[in-house]
Short mmCIF file of C-alpha atoms in Angstrom, two decimals:
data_model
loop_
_atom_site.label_atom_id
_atom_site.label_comp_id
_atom_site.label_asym_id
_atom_site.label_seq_id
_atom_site.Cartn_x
_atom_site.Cartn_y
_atom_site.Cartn_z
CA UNK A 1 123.47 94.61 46.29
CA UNK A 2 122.28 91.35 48.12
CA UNK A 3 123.61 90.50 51.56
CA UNK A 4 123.62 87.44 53.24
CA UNK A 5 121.62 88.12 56.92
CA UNK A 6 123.51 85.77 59.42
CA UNK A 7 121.99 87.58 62.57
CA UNK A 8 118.55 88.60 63.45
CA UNK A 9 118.52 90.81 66.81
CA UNK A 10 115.52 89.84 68.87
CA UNK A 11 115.00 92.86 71.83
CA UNK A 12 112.13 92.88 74.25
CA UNK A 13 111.76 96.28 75.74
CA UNK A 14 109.01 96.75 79.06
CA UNK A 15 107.72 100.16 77.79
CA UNK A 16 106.22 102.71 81.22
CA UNK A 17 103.79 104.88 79.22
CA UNK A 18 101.15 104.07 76.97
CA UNK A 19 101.39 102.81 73.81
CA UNK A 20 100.17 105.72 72.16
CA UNK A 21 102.74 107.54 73.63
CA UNK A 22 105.61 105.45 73.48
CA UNK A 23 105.24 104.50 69.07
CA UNK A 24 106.27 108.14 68.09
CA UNK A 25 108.97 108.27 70.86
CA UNK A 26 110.15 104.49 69.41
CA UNK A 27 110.06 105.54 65.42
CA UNK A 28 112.05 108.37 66.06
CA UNK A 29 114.65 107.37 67.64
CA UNK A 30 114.74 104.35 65.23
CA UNK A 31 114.93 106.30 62.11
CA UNK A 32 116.94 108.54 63.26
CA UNK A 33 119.77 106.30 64.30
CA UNK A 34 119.44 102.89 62.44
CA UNK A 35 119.19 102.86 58.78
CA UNK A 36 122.50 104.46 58.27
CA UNK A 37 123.98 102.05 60.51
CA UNK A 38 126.67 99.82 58.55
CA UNK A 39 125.83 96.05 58.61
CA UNK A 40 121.97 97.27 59.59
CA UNK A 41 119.52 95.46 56.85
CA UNK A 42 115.80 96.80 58.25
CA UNK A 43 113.21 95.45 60.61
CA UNK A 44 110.75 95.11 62.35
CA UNK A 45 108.97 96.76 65.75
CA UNK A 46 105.72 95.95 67.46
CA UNK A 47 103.91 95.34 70.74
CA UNK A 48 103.11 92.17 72.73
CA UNK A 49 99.44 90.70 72.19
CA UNK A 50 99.74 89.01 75.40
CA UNK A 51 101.16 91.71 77.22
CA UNK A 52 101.32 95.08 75.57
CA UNK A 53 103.48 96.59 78.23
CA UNK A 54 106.04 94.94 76.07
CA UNK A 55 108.11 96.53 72.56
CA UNK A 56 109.70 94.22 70.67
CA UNK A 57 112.18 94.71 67.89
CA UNK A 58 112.90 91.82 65.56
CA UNK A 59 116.43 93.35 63.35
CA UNK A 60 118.21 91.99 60.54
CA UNK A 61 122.01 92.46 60.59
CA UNK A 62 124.69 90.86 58.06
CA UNK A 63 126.09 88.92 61.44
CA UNK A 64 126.89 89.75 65.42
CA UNK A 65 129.43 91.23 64.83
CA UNK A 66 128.05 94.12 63.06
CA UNK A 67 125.25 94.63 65.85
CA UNK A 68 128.02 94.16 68.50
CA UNK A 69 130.19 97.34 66.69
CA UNK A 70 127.04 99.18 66.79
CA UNK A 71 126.81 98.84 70.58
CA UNK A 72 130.21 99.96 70.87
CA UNK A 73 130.18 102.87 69.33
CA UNK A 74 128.88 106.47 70.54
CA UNK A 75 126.40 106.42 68.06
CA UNK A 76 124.69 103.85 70.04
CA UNK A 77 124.06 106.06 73.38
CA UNK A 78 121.49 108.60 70.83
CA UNK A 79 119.49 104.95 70.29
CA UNK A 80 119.51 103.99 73.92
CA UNK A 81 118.83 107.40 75.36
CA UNK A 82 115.85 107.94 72.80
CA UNK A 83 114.32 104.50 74.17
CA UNK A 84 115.64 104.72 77.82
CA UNK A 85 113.32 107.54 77.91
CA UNK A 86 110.26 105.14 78.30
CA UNK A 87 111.47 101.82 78.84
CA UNK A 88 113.63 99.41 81.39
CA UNK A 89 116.06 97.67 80.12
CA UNK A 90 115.71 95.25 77.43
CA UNK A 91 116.16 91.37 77.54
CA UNK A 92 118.31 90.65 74.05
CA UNK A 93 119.18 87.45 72.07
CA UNK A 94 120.34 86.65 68.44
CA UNK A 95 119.39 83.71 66.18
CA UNK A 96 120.48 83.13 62.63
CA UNK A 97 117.01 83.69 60.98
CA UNK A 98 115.94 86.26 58.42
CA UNK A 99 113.18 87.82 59.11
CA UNK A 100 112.09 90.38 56.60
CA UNK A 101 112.13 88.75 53.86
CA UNK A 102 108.98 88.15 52.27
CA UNK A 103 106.04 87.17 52.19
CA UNK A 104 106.22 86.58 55.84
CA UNK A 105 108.12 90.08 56.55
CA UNK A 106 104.65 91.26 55.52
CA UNK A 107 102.66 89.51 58.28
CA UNK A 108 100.66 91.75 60.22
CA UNK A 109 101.31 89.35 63.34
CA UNK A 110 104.64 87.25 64.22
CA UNK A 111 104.33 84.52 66.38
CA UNK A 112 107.24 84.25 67.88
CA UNK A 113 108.41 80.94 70.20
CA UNK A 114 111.91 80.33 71.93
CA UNK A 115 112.23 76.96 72.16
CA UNK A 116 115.38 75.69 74.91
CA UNK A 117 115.97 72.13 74.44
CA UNK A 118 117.43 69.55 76.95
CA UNK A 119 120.79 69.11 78.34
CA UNK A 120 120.83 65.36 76.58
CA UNK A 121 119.02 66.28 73.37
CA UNK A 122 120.19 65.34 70.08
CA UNK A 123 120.32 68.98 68.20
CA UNK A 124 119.93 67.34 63.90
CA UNK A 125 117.45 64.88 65.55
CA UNK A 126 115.20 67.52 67.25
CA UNK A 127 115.60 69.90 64.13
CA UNK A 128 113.83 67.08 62.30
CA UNK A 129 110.96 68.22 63.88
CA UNK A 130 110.58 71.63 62.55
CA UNK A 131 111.07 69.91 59.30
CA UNK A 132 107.76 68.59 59.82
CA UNK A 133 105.89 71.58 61.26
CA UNK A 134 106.62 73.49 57.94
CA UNK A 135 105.40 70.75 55.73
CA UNK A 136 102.38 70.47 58.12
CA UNK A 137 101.81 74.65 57.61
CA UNK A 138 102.82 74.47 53.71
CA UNK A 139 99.92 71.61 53.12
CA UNK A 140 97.33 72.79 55.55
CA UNK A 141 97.55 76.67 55.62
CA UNK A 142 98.14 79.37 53.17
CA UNK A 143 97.84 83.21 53.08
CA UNK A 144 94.22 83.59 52.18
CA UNK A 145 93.68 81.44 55.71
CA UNK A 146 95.68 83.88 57.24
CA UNK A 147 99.41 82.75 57.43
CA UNK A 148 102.10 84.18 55.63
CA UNK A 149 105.04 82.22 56.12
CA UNK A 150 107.48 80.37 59.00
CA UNK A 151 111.44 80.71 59.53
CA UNK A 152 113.72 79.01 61.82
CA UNK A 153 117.30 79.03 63.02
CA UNK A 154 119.69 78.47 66.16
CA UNK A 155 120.13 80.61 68.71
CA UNK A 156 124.14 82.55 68.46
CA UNK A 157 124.68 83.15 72.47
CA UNK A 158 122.77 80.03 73.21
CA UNK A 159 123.08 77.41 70.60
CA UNK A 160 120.60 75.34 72.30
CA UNK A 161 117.90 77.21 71.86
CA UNK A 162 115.84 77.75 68.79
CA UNK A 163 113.68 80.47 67.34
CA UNK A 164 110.29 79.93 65.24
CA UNK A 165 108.89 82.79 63.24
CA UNK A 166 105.33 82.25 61.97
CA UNK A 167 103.84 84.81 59.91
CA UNK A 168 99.79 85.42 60.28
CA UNK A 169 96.98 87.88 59.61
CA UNK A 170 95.86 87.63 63.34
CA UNK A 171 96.46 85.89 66.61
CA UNK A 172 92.69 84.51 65.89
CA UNK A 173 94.24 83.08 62.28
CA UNK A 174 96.48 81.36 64.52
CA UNK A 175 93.66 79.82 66.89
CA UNK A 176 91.64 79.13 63.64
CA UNK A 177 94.51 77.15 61.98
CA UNK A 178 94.99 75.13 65.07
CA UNK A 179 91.38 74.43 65.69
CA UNK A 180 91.34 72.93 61.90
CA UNK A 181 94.19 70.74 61.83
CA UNK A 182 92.83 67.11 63.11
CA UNK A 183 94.26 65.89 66.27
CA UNK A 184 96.81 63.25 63.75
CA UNK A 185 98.28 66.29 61.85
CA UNK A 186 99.31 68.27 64.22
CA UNK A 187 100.66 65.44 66.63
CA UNK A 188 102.98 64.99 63.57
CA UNK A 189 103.66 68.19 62.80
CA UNK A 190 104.28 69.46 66.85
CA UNK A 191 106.47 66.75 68.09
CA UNK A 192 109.27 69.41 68.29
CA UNK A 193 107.32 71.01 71.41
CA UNK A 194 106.69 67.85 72.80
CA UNK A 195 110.04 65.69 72.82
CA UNK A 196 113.27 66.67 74.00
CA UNK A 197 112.27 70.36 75.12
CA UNK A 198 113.01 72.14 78.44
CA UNK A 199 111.54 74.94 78.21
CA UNK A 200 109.14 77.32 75.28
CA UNK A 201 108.16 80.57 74.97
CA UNK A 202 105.63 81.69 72.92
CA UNK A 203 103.87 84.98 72.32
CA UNK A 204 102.22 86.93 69.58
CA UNK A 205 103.59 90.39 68.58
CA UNK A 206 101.26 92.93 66.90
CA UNK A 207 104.19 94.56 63.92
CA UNK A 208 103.27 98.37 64.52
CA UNK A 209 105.93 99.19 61.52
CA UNK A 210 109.33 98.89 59.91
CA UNK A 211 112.36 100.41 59.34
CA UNK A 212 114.38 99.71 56.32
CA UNK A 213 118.41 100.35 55.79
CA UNK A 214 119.38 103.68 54.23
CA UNK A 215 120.50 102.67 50.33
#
């Protein structure tokens, strides 16, 4: 059966032990408690290039509403407890993006920006922009350079932010790609960081594995 993914759960998690320690606590207590959750379509876990205190999850679920029944339900406490166990609390947004689907559900990296855009900003206008970052990426890279794909959608809580997805062998793929592209191309195809913008976030996560929903 196909499902139409309205909500992707994006959860940063500051982790207290080593990694080593923390990835079988983390995979446990994910499959143990989300693939047989209803509205739960698989995802995706990994650690912060940048700063690999952090664990992010990146989850597919048919919309908000089915994440926010999750949350509400005892079940949840057996998820939280197994993670508590090693981590603060997490920071937590939605956007309507898919995320697993492939070929960029494949990438061994996601680099992954939060873009907030300004009070007087003109959302369809700005959006025009990311229009032109994926035809820049669709003529100038491709998956035996290293990248693997790019998705996009609005932020649910925040509607004025936006979330980029780019799918890529490495963080050096990334740096490679960039250091390509002549100064013309990508002035074209990164005017959505440059205009209308008040703040971005941008890191690189490191996928460490996935979960998938229980059939």
């Amino acid at each position: 059966m196909a499902y139409k993914i309205t909500a992707t759960e994006f959860a940063t998690f500051p982790i207290s032990i080593p990694q080593a320690d923390a990835t079988p606590l983390q995979e446990a207590s994910f499959r143990d408690n989300l693939p047989q959750v209803a509205g739960y379509h698989g995802g995706l876990w990994g650690y912060q290039i940048e700063d690999p205190t952090k664990l992010h999850w990146f989850l597919n679920w048919t919309d908000i509403n089915a994440h926010q029944a999750y949350m509400s339900s005892p079940a949840y406490a057996n998820l939280v407890g197994g993670i508590g166990a090693f981590s603060g609390p997490p920071s937590l947004h939605h956007a309507s993006i898919p995320l697993v689907t492939a070929p960029m559900g494949k990438a061994p990296v996601l680099e992954w920006i939060v873009i907030q855009l300004a009070a007087d900003t003109d959302k369809d206008e700005w959006a025009k922009g990311f229009d032109s970052l994926v035809e820049l990426l669709d003529e100038t890279a491709s998956e035996d350079r290293g990248f693997y794909g790019i998705a996009g959608g609005w932020g649910i809580e925040n509607q004025r932010s936006f979330t980029v997805l780019i799918g890529w062998e490495s963080k050096e793929a990334h740096t490679t790609w960039k250091e390509n592209c002549s100064k013309e191309l990508l002035a074209k195809g990164m005017k959505m960081f440059k205009e209308g913008v008040k703040s971005i976030e941008l890191v690189h996560v490191k996928v460490g594995g996935r979960v998938d929903p229980k059939n």
